[in-house]
């Protein structure tokens, strides 16, 4: 009759090494419990700090440099605005050329401009609301009447970030300057 043999030192050491390797593999396979980002092609650690995320294309945005995206920006921000107080909100501007008029940001909000995205200011005056004339400002600088609002603006805001991977905002200036005839976006 064969009796069970006592494990050798070599067998005991191999079992311990196997246990350590198994423990290391199990610890590497742990899953971090983050929500799934709807924009897998835009995975950047710095943009995952807001609870609610949307992409401009979800609201009808077209990044062809010709189509007006003013209403897409406004709809996206209007949708995210009530969510912003609950963990913050972020609008991602994906790669493309996004023609838009003026739009208003909201508190607890991040506007993330992808590195291959350019926000182009529309030349259509109807997409630019006029700011009410204040006594301290008087009338418009070059003509009677009010002034047009900024491309991206907000009033009494807190916790607002405009960031990205060196995306570009372009005013599409039609003014000829002696030393420069195009708008240049500088990368850092």
XYZ file of N, CA and C in Angstrom, residues 2-187:
558
model
N 0.503 2.225 -0.846
C 1.296 3.449 -0.953
C 0.768 4.474 0.034
N 1.659 5.008 0.793
C 1.320 6.054 1.753
C 1.588 7.417 1.124
N 0.767 8.421 1.470
C 1.049 9.755 0.942
C 2.410 10.230 1.411
N 3.113 10.841 0.496
C 4.449 11.299 0.836
C 4.398 12.724 1.353
N 5.332 13.021 2.210
C 5.463 14.359 2.773
C 5.992 15.286 1.676
N 5.382 16.488 1.487
C 5.863 17.399 0.441
C 7.320 17.786 0.676
N 8.029 17.889 -0.402
C 9.433 18.279 -0.304
C 9.531 19.791 -0.211
N 10.704 20.284 0.134
C 10.923 21.733 0.227
C 10.748 22.392 -1.139
N 11.160 21.719 -2.183
C 11.028 22.261 -3.532
C 9.552 22.391 -3.916
N 8.775 21.371 -3.592
C 7.339 21.396 -3.884
C 6.652 22.506 -3.088
N 7.023 22.667 -1.819
C 6.446 23.694 -0.949
C 6.780 25.097 -1.474
N 8.005 25.333 -1.917
C 8.417 26.635 -2.453
C 7.680 26.937 -3.760
N 7.512 25.935 -4.604
C 6.798 26.123 -5.870
C 5.336 26.476 -5.617
N 4.725 25.862 -4.618
C 3.333 26.160 -4.282
C 3.197 27.595 -3.787
N 4.151 28.038 -2.992
C 4.106 29.421 -2.491
C 4.285 30.428 -3.629
N 5.220 30.147 -4.514
C 5.446 31.046 -5.651
C 4.200 31.093 -6.532
N 3.585 29.949 -6.763
C 2.351 29.906 -7.559
C 1.244 30.717 -6.904
N 1.139 30.629 -5.581
C 0.112 31.382 -4.856
C 0.353 32.884 -4.975
N 1.610 33.302 -4.877
C 1.942 34.725 -4.995
C 1.624 35.225 -6.408
N 1.973 34.444 -7.427
C 1.692 34.835 -8.808
C 0.186 34.916 -9.038
N -0.565 33.939 -8.525
C -2.019 33.951 -8.657
C -2.624 35.177 -7.975
N -2.132 35.511 -6.787
C -2.617 36.688 -6.065
C -2.320 37.969 -6.854
N -1.131 38.053 -7.450
C -0.773 39.229 -8.249
C -1.680 39.356 -9.474
N -1.958 38.244 -10.142
C -2.842 38.287 -11.313
C -4.260 38.686 -10.939
N -4.739 38.193 -9.813
C -6.083 38.551 -9.365
C -6.152 40.038 -9.036
N -5.121 40.581 -8.394
C -5.146 42.005 -8.050
C -5.045 42.886 -9.297
N -4.378 42.414 -10.349
C -4.309 43.176 -11.599
C -5.636 43.169 -12.348
N -6.449 42.166 -12.104
C -7.703 42.025 -12.832
C -8.872 42.735 -12.157
N -8.617 43.510 -11.101
C -9.719 44.211 -10.445
C -10.286 45.259 -11.385
N -11.548 45.524 -11.254
C -12.243 46.455 -12.137
C -12.547 47.726 -11.377
N -12.232 48.858 -11.987
C -12.562 50.137 -11.384
C -13.993 50.472 -11.763
N -14.781 50.906 -10.800
C -16.211 51.124 -11.014
C -16.562 52.493 -11.541
N -16.082 52.882 -12.701
C -16.463 54.157 -13.315
C -17.564 53.914 -14.326
N -18.362 54.946 -14.550
C -19.402 54.840 -15.562
C -18.767 54.835 -16.947
N -19.431 54.248 -17.883
C -18.932 54.170 -19.250
C -19.051 55.532 -19.925
N -17.958 56.011 -20.472
C -17.973 57.289 -21.176
C -18.567 57.083 -22.569
N -19.507 57.920 -22.993
C -20.136 57.723 -24.295
C -19.220 58.036 -25.470
N -18.058 58.569 -25.198
C -17.154 58.971 -26.275
C -15.839 58.230 -26.134
N -15.817 56.967 -26.505
C -14.623 56.147 -26.334
C -13.420 56.714 -27.068
N -13.630 57.398 -28.174
C -12.509 57.948 -28.918
C -11.940 59.201 -28.260
N -12.576 59.694 -27.206
C -12.114 60.897 -26.523
C -11.656 60.597 -25.100
N -11.125 59.413 -24.844
C -10.716 59.058 -23.495
C -9.502 59.890 -23.076
N -9.740 60.841 -22.225
C -8.698 61.686 -21.665
C -8.964 61.764 -20.172
N -8.002 61.370 -19.306
C -8.274 61.341 -17.869
C -8.771 62.664 -17.304
N -8.310 63.781 -17.821
C -8.675 65.079 -17.252
C -10.132 65.449 -17.480
N -10.811 64.817 -18.439
C -12.183 65.230 -18.726
C -13.226 64.403 -17.996
N -12.814 63.473 -17.162
C -13.774 62.602 -16.498
C -14.173 63.102 -15.123
N -14.063 64.396 -14.863
C -14.350 64.919 -13.526
C -15.791 65.372 -13.352
N -16.597 65.363 -14.372
C -17.992 65.805 -14.284
C -18.921 64.590 -14.319
N -20.003 64.689 -13.569
C -20.961 63.588 -13.465
C -21.731 63.350 -14.768
N -22.069 64.410 -15.478
C -22.906 64.304 -16.676
C -22.125 64.792 -17.897
N -22.132 63.988 -18.962
C -21.360 64.305 -20.159
C -22.243 64.181 -21.395
N -22.043 65.084 -22.324
C -22.735 65.013 -23.615
C -21.761 65.445 -24.700
N -22.050 65.036 -25.913
C -21.241 65.393 -27.074
C -22.105 66.272 -27.980
N -21.506 67.274 -28.570
C -22.246 68.231 -29.394
C -23.052 67.553 -30.503
N -22.529 66.476 -31.066
C -23.242 65.774 -32.142
C -24.550 65.150 -31.652
N -24.677 64.897 -30.344
C -25.927 64.358 -29.787
C -27.077 65.354 -29.915
N -26.762 66.613 -30.173
C -27.777 67.667 -30.243
C -27.878 68.264 -31.643
N -27.424 67.509 -32.628
C -27.553 67.932 -34.019
C -26.363 68.688 -34.563
N -25.265 68.753 -33.839
C -24.085 69.464 -34.311
C -23.446 68.780 -35.509
N -22.991 69.579 -36.464
C -22.321 69.085 -37.668
C -21.021 69.864 -37.813
N -19.904 69.183 -37.721
C -18.597 69.840 -37.747
C -17.994 69.959 -39.121
N -18.749 70.518 -40.068
C -18.251 70.634 -41.437
C -17.725 72.025 -41.780
N -17.796 72.968 -40.832
C -17.313 74.319 -41.076
C -18.275 75.192 -41.852
N -19.429 74.651 -42.257
C -20.404 75.394 -43.049
C -21.744 75.488 -42.321
N -22.186 74.385 -41.740
C -23.480 74.315 -41.055
C -23.423 75.080 -39.740
N -24.445 75.878 -39.466
C -24.510 76.608 -38.196
C -24.827 75.642 -37.055
N -24.039 75.705 -35.995
C -24.229 74.864 -34.818
C -24.693 75.664 -33.610
N -25.144 76.888 -33.830
C -25.578 77.737 -32.724
C -26.677 77.061 -31.922
N -27.687 76.543 -32.597
C -28.791 75.892 -31.884
C -28.336 74.600 -31.220
N -27.404 73.868 -31.821
C -26.884 72.641 -31.202
C -26.166 72.969 -29.897
N -25.316 74.013 -29.898
C -24.649 74.431 -28.658
C -25.684 74.839 -27.617
N -26.650 75.644 -28.027
C -27.656 76.131 -27.072
C -28.506 74.995 -26.522
N -28.923 74.042 -27.380
C -29.719 72.893 -26.909
C -28.915 72.024 -25.954
N -27.648 71.785 -26.277
C -26.798 70.950 -25.424
C -26.631 71.579 -24.045
N -26.351 72.867 -24.007
C -26.154 73.544 -22.724
C -27.470 73.638 -21.965
N -28.567 73.859 -22.674
C -29.882 73.885 -22.023
C -30.209 72.518 -21.409
N -29.830 71.437 -22.092
C -30.053 70.086 -21.571
C -29.174 69.810 -20.349
N -27.919 70.239 -20.399
C -26.974 69.962 -19.314
C -27.147 70.888 -18.117
N -27.706 72.060 -18.321
C -27.813 73.059 -17.259
C -28.492 72.547 -15.991
N -29.661 71.895 -16.051
C -30.280 71.419 -14.808
C -29.506 70.270 -14.158
N -28.684 69.565 -14.928
C -27.904 68.452 -14.393
C -26.614 68.927 -13.732
N -26.170 70.124 -14.065
C -24.871 70.621 -13.621
C -24.760 70.742 -12.109
N -25.845 71.076 -11.437
C -25.801 71.223 -9.980
C -25.610 69.881 -9.280
N -25.843 68.791 -9.988
C -25.698 67.452 -9.423
C -24.431 66.793 -9.966
N -23.274 67.231 -9.528
C -22.016 66.622 -9.936
C -21.345 67.257 -11.134
N -21.910 68.316 -11.657
C -21.286 69.009 -12.776
C -21.668 68.407 -14.118
N -21.492 69.198 -15.166
C -21.820 68.762 -16.524
C -20.708 69.189 -17.463
N -20.590 68.453 -18.554
C -19.541 68.756 -19.512
C -20.042 68.509 -20.924
N -19.691 69.436 -21.801
C -20.018 69.304 -23.213
C -18.716 69.108 -23.971
N -18.648 68.031 -24.732
C -17.455 67.726 -25.513
C -17.687 68.176 -26.948
N -16.746 68.966 -27.451
C -16.762 69.391 -28.850
C -15.786 68.469 -29.575
N -16.298 67.509 -30.363
C -15.428 66.524 -31.006
C -14.674 67.115 -32.198
N -13.812 66.322 -32.830
C -13.067 66.818 -33.987
C -13.999 67.365 -35.067
N -13.592 68.459 -35.672
C -14.370 69.088 -36.736
C -14.258 70.593 -36.661
N -14.909 71.266 -37.600
C -14.972 72.734 -37.613
C -16.409 73.110 -37.303
N -16.613 73.739 -36.151
C -17.945 73.983 -35.600
C -18.303 75.457 -35.712
N -19.057 75.806 -36.741
C -19.498 77.174 -36.977
C -20.639 77.491 -36.020
N -20.527 78.599 -35.282
C -21.567 78.938 -34.312
C -21.623 80.431 -34.061
N -22.799 80.861 -33.642
C -22.961 82.202 -33.107
C -22.737 82.142 -31.608
N -23.130 83.173 -30.931
C -22.930 83.318 -29.499
C -23.729 82.278 -28.710
N -23.123 81.750 -27.635
C -23.863 80.873 -26.731
C -23.427 81.117 -25.294
N -24.336 80.833 -24.373
C -24.203 81.144 -22.953
C -23.867 79.880 -22.169
N -22.841 79.928 -21.325
C -22.482 78.788 -20.480
C -23.314 78.791 -19.205
N -23.145 77.763 -18.390
C -23.864 77.622 -17.134
C -22.866 77.275 -16.031
N -23.242 77.416 -14.781
C -22.351 77.090 -13.664
C -22.105 75.585 -13.580
N -20.974 75.219 -12.956
C -20.570 73.819 -12.755
C -20.490 73.099 -14.101
N -19.780 73.717 -15.017
C -19.800 73.283 -16.411
C -18.398 73.289 -17.001
N -18.098 72.279 -17.814
C -16.844 72.214 -18.556
C -17.158 72.140 -20.042
N -16.535 73.008 -20.812
C -16.584 72.938 -22.272
C -15.242 72.366 -22.700
N -15.253 71.125 -23.192
C -14.022 70.442 -23.583
C -13.920 70.448 -25.102
N -12.882 71.113 -25.623
C -12.669 71.232 -27.066
C -11.557 70.263 -27.462
N -11.907 69.251 -28.250
C -10.945 68.244 -28.695
C -9.814 68.907 -29.481
N -8.641 68.287 -29.480
C -7.471 68.885 -30.143
C -7.674 69.090 -31.641
N -8.538 68.309 -32.262
C -8.802 68.464 -33.691
C -10.116 69.193 -33.954
N -10.559 69.983 -32.977
C -11.800 70.753 -33.122
C -11.475 72.238 -33.188
N -12.224 72.941 -34.016
C -12.118 74.393 -34.108
C -13.522 74.971 -33.996
N -13.697 75.911 -33.065
C -14.969 76.618 -32.943
C -14.850 77.892 -33.771
N -15.655 77.981 -34.821
C -15.617 79.119 -35.737
C -16.758 80.074 -35.426
N -16.452 81.348 -35.302
C -17.476 82.362 -35.043
C -18.234 82.664 -36.328
N -19.547 82.558 -36.266
C -20.405 82.825 -37.419
C -20.320 84.296 -37.825
N -20.425 84.543 -39.118
C -20.452 85.907 -39.639
C -21.883 86.418 -39.798
N -22.867 85.583 -39.455
C -24.279 85.940 -39.556
C -24.695 86.705 -38.299
N -24.991 88.005 -38.445
C -25.326 88.851 -37.292
C -26.575 88.386 -36.552
N -27.458 87.661 -37.221
C -28.683 87.201 -36.556
C -28.387 86.148 -35.482
N -27.198 85.571 -35.495
C -26.827 84.575 -34.487
C -26.116 85.197 -33.282
N -26.077 86.517 -33.241
C -25.398 87.230 -32.170
C -26.383 88.154 -31.465
N -26.850 87.800 -30.267
C -27.773 88.698 -29.559
C -27.081 90.003 -29.182
N -27.877 91.081 -29.168
C -27.330 92.366 -28.736
C -27.468 92.490 -27.230
N -26.417 93.007 -26.610
C -26.408 93.239 -25.173
C -27.146 94.547 -24.907
N -28.003 94.535 -23.902
C -28.747 95.753 -23.554
C -27.778 96.879 -23.211
N -28.154 98.091 -23.603
C -27.314 99.260 -23.341
C -27.397 99.614 -21.864
N -26.236 99.728 -21.231
C -26.164 100.150 -19.833
C -25.691 101.600 -19.790
N -26.177 102.389 -18.841
C -25.750 103.797 -18.769
C -24.233 103.952 -18.662
N -23.584 103.039 -17.970
C -22.134 103.171 -17.800
C -21.380 102.847 -19.083
N -21.980 102.068 -19.978
C -21.317 101.707 -21.224
C -21.718 102.612 -22.374
N -22.854 103.257 -22.243
C -23.315 104.098 -23.342
C -23.772 103.258 -24.510
N -23.495 103.726 -25.701
C -23.919 103.025 -26.913
C -22.764 102.182 -27.434
N -23.024 101.476 -28.542
C -21.972 100.688 -29.157
C -20.765 101.547 -29.494
N -19.606 100.970 -29.535
C -18.369 101.723 -29.719
C -18.286 102.420 -31.071
N -18.708 101.755 -32.119
C -18.543 102.298 -33.464
C -19.838 102.749 -34.122
N -20.959 102.491 -33.481
C -22.248 102.843 -34.089
C -23.291 102.980 -32.989
N -24.375 103.700 -33.279
C -25.431 103.794 -32.271
C -26.070 102.420 -32.048
N -26.639 102.232 -30.878
C -27.280 100.960 -30.552
C -26.422 100.146 -29.607
N -26.857 98.944 -29.358
C -26.159 98.074 -28.411
C -24.920 97.424 -28.999
N -24.318 96.585 -28.192
C -23.148 95.811 -28.608
C -23.569 94.355 -28.756
N -22.865 93.605 -29.571
C -23.128 92.177 -29.703
C -22.437 91.425 -28.566
N -23.037 90.327 -28.170
C -22.453 89.527 -27.087
C -21.194 88.813 -27.576
N -20.436 88.294 -26.644
C -19.219 87.541 -26.958
C -19.578 86.181 -27.544
N -18.610 85.533 -28.160
C -18.831 84.203 -28.721
C -19.273 83.228 -27.631
N -18.511 83.164 -26.553
C -18.846 82.306 -25.414
C -18.953 83.224 -24.212
N -20.088 83.224 -23.545
C -20.273 84.159 -22.443
C -21.081 83.517 -21.324
N -21.200 84.223 -20.218
C -22.007 83.794 -19.086
C -22.077 84.917 -18.073
N -23.067 84.856 -17.196
C -23.262 85.879 -16.174
C -23.405 85.205 -14.821
N -22.701 85.734 -13.817
C -22.772 85.222 -12.442
C -22.535 83.716 -12.376
N -21.493 83.242 -13.018
C -21.191 81.816 -13.066
C -20.146 81.437 -12.026
N -20.199 80.179 -11.589
C -19.148 79.609 -10.744
C -18.760 78.258 -11.315
N -17.508 77.875 -11.100
C -17.007 76.552 -11.479
C -17.197 76.288 -12.974
N -16.620 77.144 -13.799
C -16.702 76.993 -15.253
C -15.294 76.787 -15.796
N -15.148 75.784 -16.678
C -13.851 75.467 -17.264
C -14.025 75.354 -18.774
N -13.147 76.020 -19.510
C -13.061 75.829 -20.957
C -11.675 75.261 -21.194
N -11.623 74.028 -21.668
C -10.350 73.326 -21.754
C -10.352 72.394 -22.954
N -9.311 71.612 -23.069
C -9.204 70.633 -24.146
C -7.763 70.307 -24.418
N -7.536 69.666 -25.536
C -6.185 69.308 -25.956
C -5.677 70.346 -26.944
N -5.710 71.606 -26.563
C -5.288 72.708 -27.428
C -6.165 72.840 -28.664
N -7.468 72.655 -28.478
C -8.417 72.942 -29.553
C -8.378 74.431 -29.838
N -9.068 74.868 -30.858
C -8.932 76.244 -31.333
C -10.284 76.939 -31.389
N -10.299 78.207 -31.009
C -11.453 79.079 -31.186
C -11.031 80.147 -32.189
N -11.783 80.313 -33.255
C -11.404 81.257 -34.301
C -12.539 82.234 -34.546
N -12.197 83.505 -34.604
C -13.224 84.513 -34.860
C -13.477 84.713 -36.349
N -12.683 84.087 -37.211
C -12.802 84.256 -38.664
C -12.790 85.725 -39.049
N -11.882 86.476 -38.481
C -11.831 87.913 -38.720
C -11.697 88.227 -40.204
N -12.465 89.185 -40.657
C -12.406 89.628 -42.046
C -11.516 90.868 -42.186
N -10.835 91.243 -41.112
C -10.015 92.453 -41.103
C -8.623 92.126 -41.637
N -8.119 92.963 -42.530
C -6.766 92.799 -43.033
C -5.805 93.542 -42.116
N -4.839 92.828 -41.586
C -3.805 93.448 -40.769
C -2.533 93.523 -41.600
N -1.758 94.579 -41.408
C -0.546 94.764 -42.203
C 0.420 93.597 -42.064
N 0.546 93.055 -40.880
C 1.563 92.044 -40.637
C 1.006 90.622 -40.609
N -0.291 90.442 -40.691
C -0.863 89.102 -40.621
C -2.193 89.094 -41.350
N -2.454 88.057 -42.141
C -3.722 88.008 -42.862
C -4.545 86.760 -42.552
N -4.235 86.093 -41.465
C -5.042 84.948 -41.062
C -5.039 84.825 -39.545
N -6.045 84.148 -39.020
C -6.113 83.896 -37.586
C -5.337 82.622 -37.316
N -4.421 82.672 -36.381
C -3.574 81.529 -36.077
C -3.899 81.039 -34.678
N -4.043 79.732 -34.523
C -4.238 79.135 -33.206
C -2.904 78.588 -32.746
N -2.476 79.008 -31.581
C -1.180 78.604 -31.067
C -1.324 77.355 -30.222
N -0.473 76.364 -30.462
C -0.432 75.157 -29.635
C 0.667 75.320 -28.609
